[in-house]
């Protein structure tokens, strides 16, 4: 992971922390979140992922992966619900964090102060290239930030932008993946002049 080291987070027992995994669409954010959650699960730590309830693309209760262990996943309406539901959990994952309310950073701080490891994944920029929802604040308060990249579909450079292929001004637009494509800065700017 590009020199990223999590080791220092775990040297002194149950110390809470906040990790952020951010990037564009198709950058593997959720995959990286699940990798970290499953590694914790293997070490007998209790894990659960929370998603904003509006993300209707994922209606399943569990995120199922290729092996036997599914990660419990709960949709919540408000960030405050995560605090209420996290009492017995060692590692709290939060996916699609960009769609949560502005209270999420404070909730993450409270969870970390309770000794919980919090791993947040989300889009850092919206389709216009503007910092998305609570993600900038989450990056600021995080102990570690990992930015993952997609590959630009037009030139093959690393991509950080999620270009929307259909005209729809709605910010929360949960289209199918065919409606977005990852672009690098140069190609993104070429589409937005
Ligand atoms: Zn490009």
Short mmCIF file of C-alpha atoms and ligand atoms in Angstrom, two decimals:
data_model
loop_
_atom_site.label_atom_id
_atom_site.label_comp_id
_atom_site.label_asym_id
_atom_site.label_seq_id
_atom_site.Cartn_x
_atom_site.Cartn_y
_atom_site.Cartn_z
CA UNK A 1 0.00 0.00 0.00
CA UNK A 2 2.49 2.66 -1.15
CA UNK A 3 4.46 2.68 2.07
CA UNK A 4 1.36 3.09 4.18
CA UNK A 5 1.94 1.65 7.62
CA UNK A 6 -0.79 0.79 10.06
CA UNK A 7 1.58 -0.83 12.54
CA UNK A 8 1.93 2.13 14.84
CA UNK A 9 -1.79 2.15 15.47
CA UNK A 10 -1.77 -1.16 17.28
CA UNK A 11 1.21 -1.15 19.59
CA UNK A 12 -0.57 -0.31 22.82
CA UNK A 13 -3.63 -2.50 23.03
CA UNK A 14 -7.08 -1.16 22.34
CA UNK A 15 -6.39 2.36 21.19
CA UNK A 16 -8.97 3.95 18.98
CA UNK A 17 -8.07 5.41 15.63
CA UNK A 18 -9.54 6.78 12.42
CA UNK A 19 -8.36 5.62 9.00
CA UNK A 20 -9.70 7.10 5.78
CA UNK A 21 -9.61 5.37 2.39
CA UNK A 22 -10.57 7.87 -0.31
CA UNK A 23 -10.48 8.12 -4.07
CA UNK A 24 -12.60 8.21 -7.22
CA UNK A 25 -15.07 5.64 -8.42
CA UNK A 26 -13.45 2.38 -9.60
CA UNK A 27 -10.42 2.99 -7.38
CA UNK A 28 -10.99 -0.01 -5.09
CA UNK A 29 -11.99 1.89 -1.93
CA UNK A 30 -14.54 -0.67 -0.79
CA UNK A 31 -12.20 -3.55 -1.62
CA UNK A 32 -9.51 -1.99 0.57
CA UNK A 33 -12.05 -1.41 3.35
CA UNK A 34 -13.12 -5.05 3.18
CA UNK A 35 -9.51 -6.25 3.13
CA UNK A 36 -8.80 -4.45 6.39
CA UNK A 37 -12.09 -5.59 7.95
CA UNK A 38 -11.51 -9.23 7.04
CA UNK A 39 -7.97 -9.15 8.40
CA UNK A 40 -9.37 -7.88 11.72
CA UNK A 41 -12.12 -10.50 11.61
CA UNK A 42 -9.50 -13.21 11.15
CA UNK A 43 -7.89 -11.98 14.38
CA UNK A 44 -11.23 -12.58 16.17
CA UNK A 45 -12.07 -8.89 16.36
CA UNK A 46 -15.73 -8.00 15.97
CA UNK A 47 -16.39 -5.99 12.82
CA UNK A 48 -19.34 -4.27 11.21
CA UNK A 49 -19.79 -1.98 8.22
CA UNK A 50 -22.27 0.88 8.20
CA UNK A 51 -23.64 2.50 5.05
CA UNK A 52 -25.95 5.45 4.49
CA UNK A 53 -29.51 4.20 4.01
CA UNK A 54 -29.88 6.12 0.75
CA UNK A 55 -27.33 3.90 -0.92
CA UNK A 56 -29.94 1.55 -2.30
CA UNK A 57 -27.50 -0.20 -4.58
CA UNK A 58 -26.52 -2.31 -1.58
CA UNK A 59 -29.60 -3.71 0.01
CA UNK A 60 -28.01 -6.90 1.28
CA UNK A 61 -27.50 -7.28 4.98
CA UNK A 62 -24.00 -8.60 4.54
CA UNK A 63 -21.10 -7.90 2.31
CA UNK A 64 -20.28 -11.36 1.05
CA UNK A 65 -16.85 -12.08 -0.23
CA UNK A 66 -15.25 -15.04 -1.91
CA UNK A 67 -14.57 -16.99 1.24
CA UNK A 68 -16.97 -18.11 3.93
CA UNK A 69 -16.97 -15.13 6.26
CA UNK A 70 -19.39 -12.35 5.46
CA UNK A 71 -19.00 -8.95 7.09
CA UNK A 72 -22.17 -7.71 8.77
CA UNK A 73 -23.43 -4.56 7.08
CA UNK A 74 -26.11 -2.22 8.37
CA UNK A 75 -27.74 0.72 6.59
CA UNK A 76 -28.38 3.70 8.83
CA UNK A 77 -30.31 6.92 8.25
CA UNK A 78 -28.07 9.21 10.28
CA UNK A 79 -24.46 9.16 11.47
CA UNK A 80 -25.66 9.26 15.08
CA UNK A 81 -27.12 5.78 14.65
CA UNK A 82 -23.60 4.39 14.16
CA UNK A 83 -22.68 5.47 17.68
CA UNK A 84 -25.74 3.73 19.11
CA UNK A 85 -25.02 0.48 17.25
CA UNK A 86 -21.26 0.23 17.81
CA UNK A 87 -21.10 -0.63 21.49
CA UNK A 88 -19.62 -4.13 21.21
CA UNK A 89 -17.69 -3.71 17.97
CA UNK A 90 -13.89 -3.58 17.77
CA UNK A 91 -13.59 -2.32 14.22
CA UNK A 92 -16.25 -0.06 12.68
CA UNK A 93 -16.22 0.28 8.89
CA UNK A 94 -18.10 3.08 7.17
CA UNK A 95 -18.64 2.85 3.41
CA UNK A 96 -19.95 5.52 1.01
CA UNK A 97 -19.11 8.03 3.73
CA UNK A 98 -19.52 10.97 1.34
CA UNK A 99 -23.30 10.55 1.54
CA UNK A 100 -23.46 10.83 5.33
CA UNK A 101 -24.45 14.02 7.16
CA UNK A 102 -21.92 16.53 8.50
CA UNK A 103 -22.13 14.95 11.95
CA UNK A 104 -20.05 11.96 10.85
CA UNK A 105 -16.58 13.36 11.75
CA UNK A 106 -17.71 14.05 15.32
CA UNK A 107 -19.19 10.55 15.55
CA UNK A 108 -15.90 9.04 14.32
CA UNK A 109 -14.00 11.01 16.97
CA UNK A 110 -16.32 9.72 19.67
CA UNK A 111 -15.92 6.13 18.46
CA UNK A 112 -12.12 6.47 18.43
CA UNK A 113 -12.17 7.94 21.93
CA UNK A 114 -14.03 4.80 23.03
CA UNK A 115 -11.12 2.72 21.75
CA UNK A 116 -12.75 1.67 18.49
CA UNK A 117 -10.76 1.40 15.26
CA UNK A 118 -12.76 3.30 12.65
CA UNK A 119 -12.12 2.75 8.93
CA UNK A 120 -13.93 5.15 6.61
CA UNK A 121 -14.16 4.72 2.82
CA UNK A 122 -15.66 7.28 0.47
CA UNK A 123 -15.45 9.42 -2.62
CA UNK A 124 -13.23 12.41 -1.92
CA UNK A 125 -14.63 14.46 -4.81
CA UNK A 126 -18.02 14.63 -6.48
CA UNK A 127 -18.49 14.41 -10.25
CA UNK A 128 -17.59 18.10 -10.56
CA UNK A 129 -14.29 17.62 -8.74
CA UNK A 130 -15.54 19.36 -5.58
CA UNK A 131 -14.71 17.89 -2.12
CA UNK A 132 -17.61 15.65 -1.19
CA UNK A 133 -19.75 16.01 1.96
CA UNK A 134 -17.95 15.17 5.22
CA UNK A 135 -14.91 13.64 3.46
CA UNK A 136 -12.59 16.70 3.75
CA UNK A 137 -13.24 16.91 7.51
CA UNK A 138 -12.74 13.17 7.90
CA UNK A 139 -9.37 13.38 6.11
CA UNK A 140 -8.36 16.19 8.48
CA UNK A 141 -9.13 14.32 11.70
CA UNK A 142 -7.88 10.92 10.51
CA UNK A 143 -4.78 9.25 11.95
CA UNK A 144 -4.05 7.88 8.48
CA UNK A 145 -5.36 8.71 5.00
CA UNK A 146 -4.92 6.38 2.05
CA UNK A 147 -5.77 7.77 -1.36
CA UNK A 148 -6.41 5.05 -3.91
CA UNK A 149 -6.61 5.65 -7.65
CA UNK A 150 -8.42 4.25 -10.63
CA UNK A 151 -6.92 4.14 -14.12
CA UNK A 152 -7.95 6.87 -16.57
CA UNK A 153 -10.07 5.22 -19.27
CA UNK A 154 -8.84 7.72 -21.86
CA UNK A 155 -5.07 7.78 -21.39
CA UNK A 156 -4.06 5.16 -18.82
CA UNK A 157 -2.64 7.56 -16.21
CA UNK A 158 -3.72 7.28 -12.59
CA UNK A 159 -7.24 8.71 -12.24
CA UNK A 160 -8.62 10.74 -9.36
CA UNK A 161 -11.83 12.08 -10.89
CA UNK A 162 -15.27 10.47 -11.36
CA UNK A 163 -16.61 11.85 -14.62
CA UNK A 164 -20.38 11.62 -15.05
CA UNK A 165 -21.37 10.51 -18.53
CA UNK A 166 -25.03 11.50 -18.32
CA UNK A 167 -26.39 15.01 -17.74
CA UNK A 168 -27.94 15.09 -14.29
CA UNK A 169 -27.22 17.93 -11.88
CA UNK A 170 -28.27 15.99 -8.82
CA UNK A 171 -25.33 15.49 -6.46
CA UNK A 172 -26.64 12.29 -4.92
CA UNK A 173 -27.09 10.38 -8.11
CA UNK A 174 -26.59 6.69 -7.62
CA UNK A 175 -26.32 5.62 -11.17
CA UNK A 176 -25.09 2.37 -12.48
CA UNK A 177 -21.38 2.17 -13.00
CA UNK A 178 -21.81 2.66 -16.74
CA UNK A 179 -22.81 6.24 -15.99
CA UNK A 180 -19.42 7.23 -14.59
CA UNK A 181 -15.86 6.83 -15.75
CA UNK A 182 -12.56 7.50 -13.99
CA UNK A 183 -10.40 10.19 -15.54
CA UNK A 184 -7.03 11.79 -14.76
CA UNK A 185 -6.78 15.54 -14.17
CA UNK A 186 -5.89 16.34 -17.77
CA UNK A 187 -8.69 14.29 -19.33
CA UNK A 188 -11.20 15.46 -16.69
CA UNK A 189 -10.38 19.08 -17.43
CA UNK A 190 -10.78 18.36 -21.12
CA UNK A 191 -14.39 17.38 -20.47
CA UNK A 192 -15.16 20.27 -18.13
CA UNK A 193 -14.03 23.42 -19.95
ZN1 LIG B 1 -6.33 10.73 -18.72
#
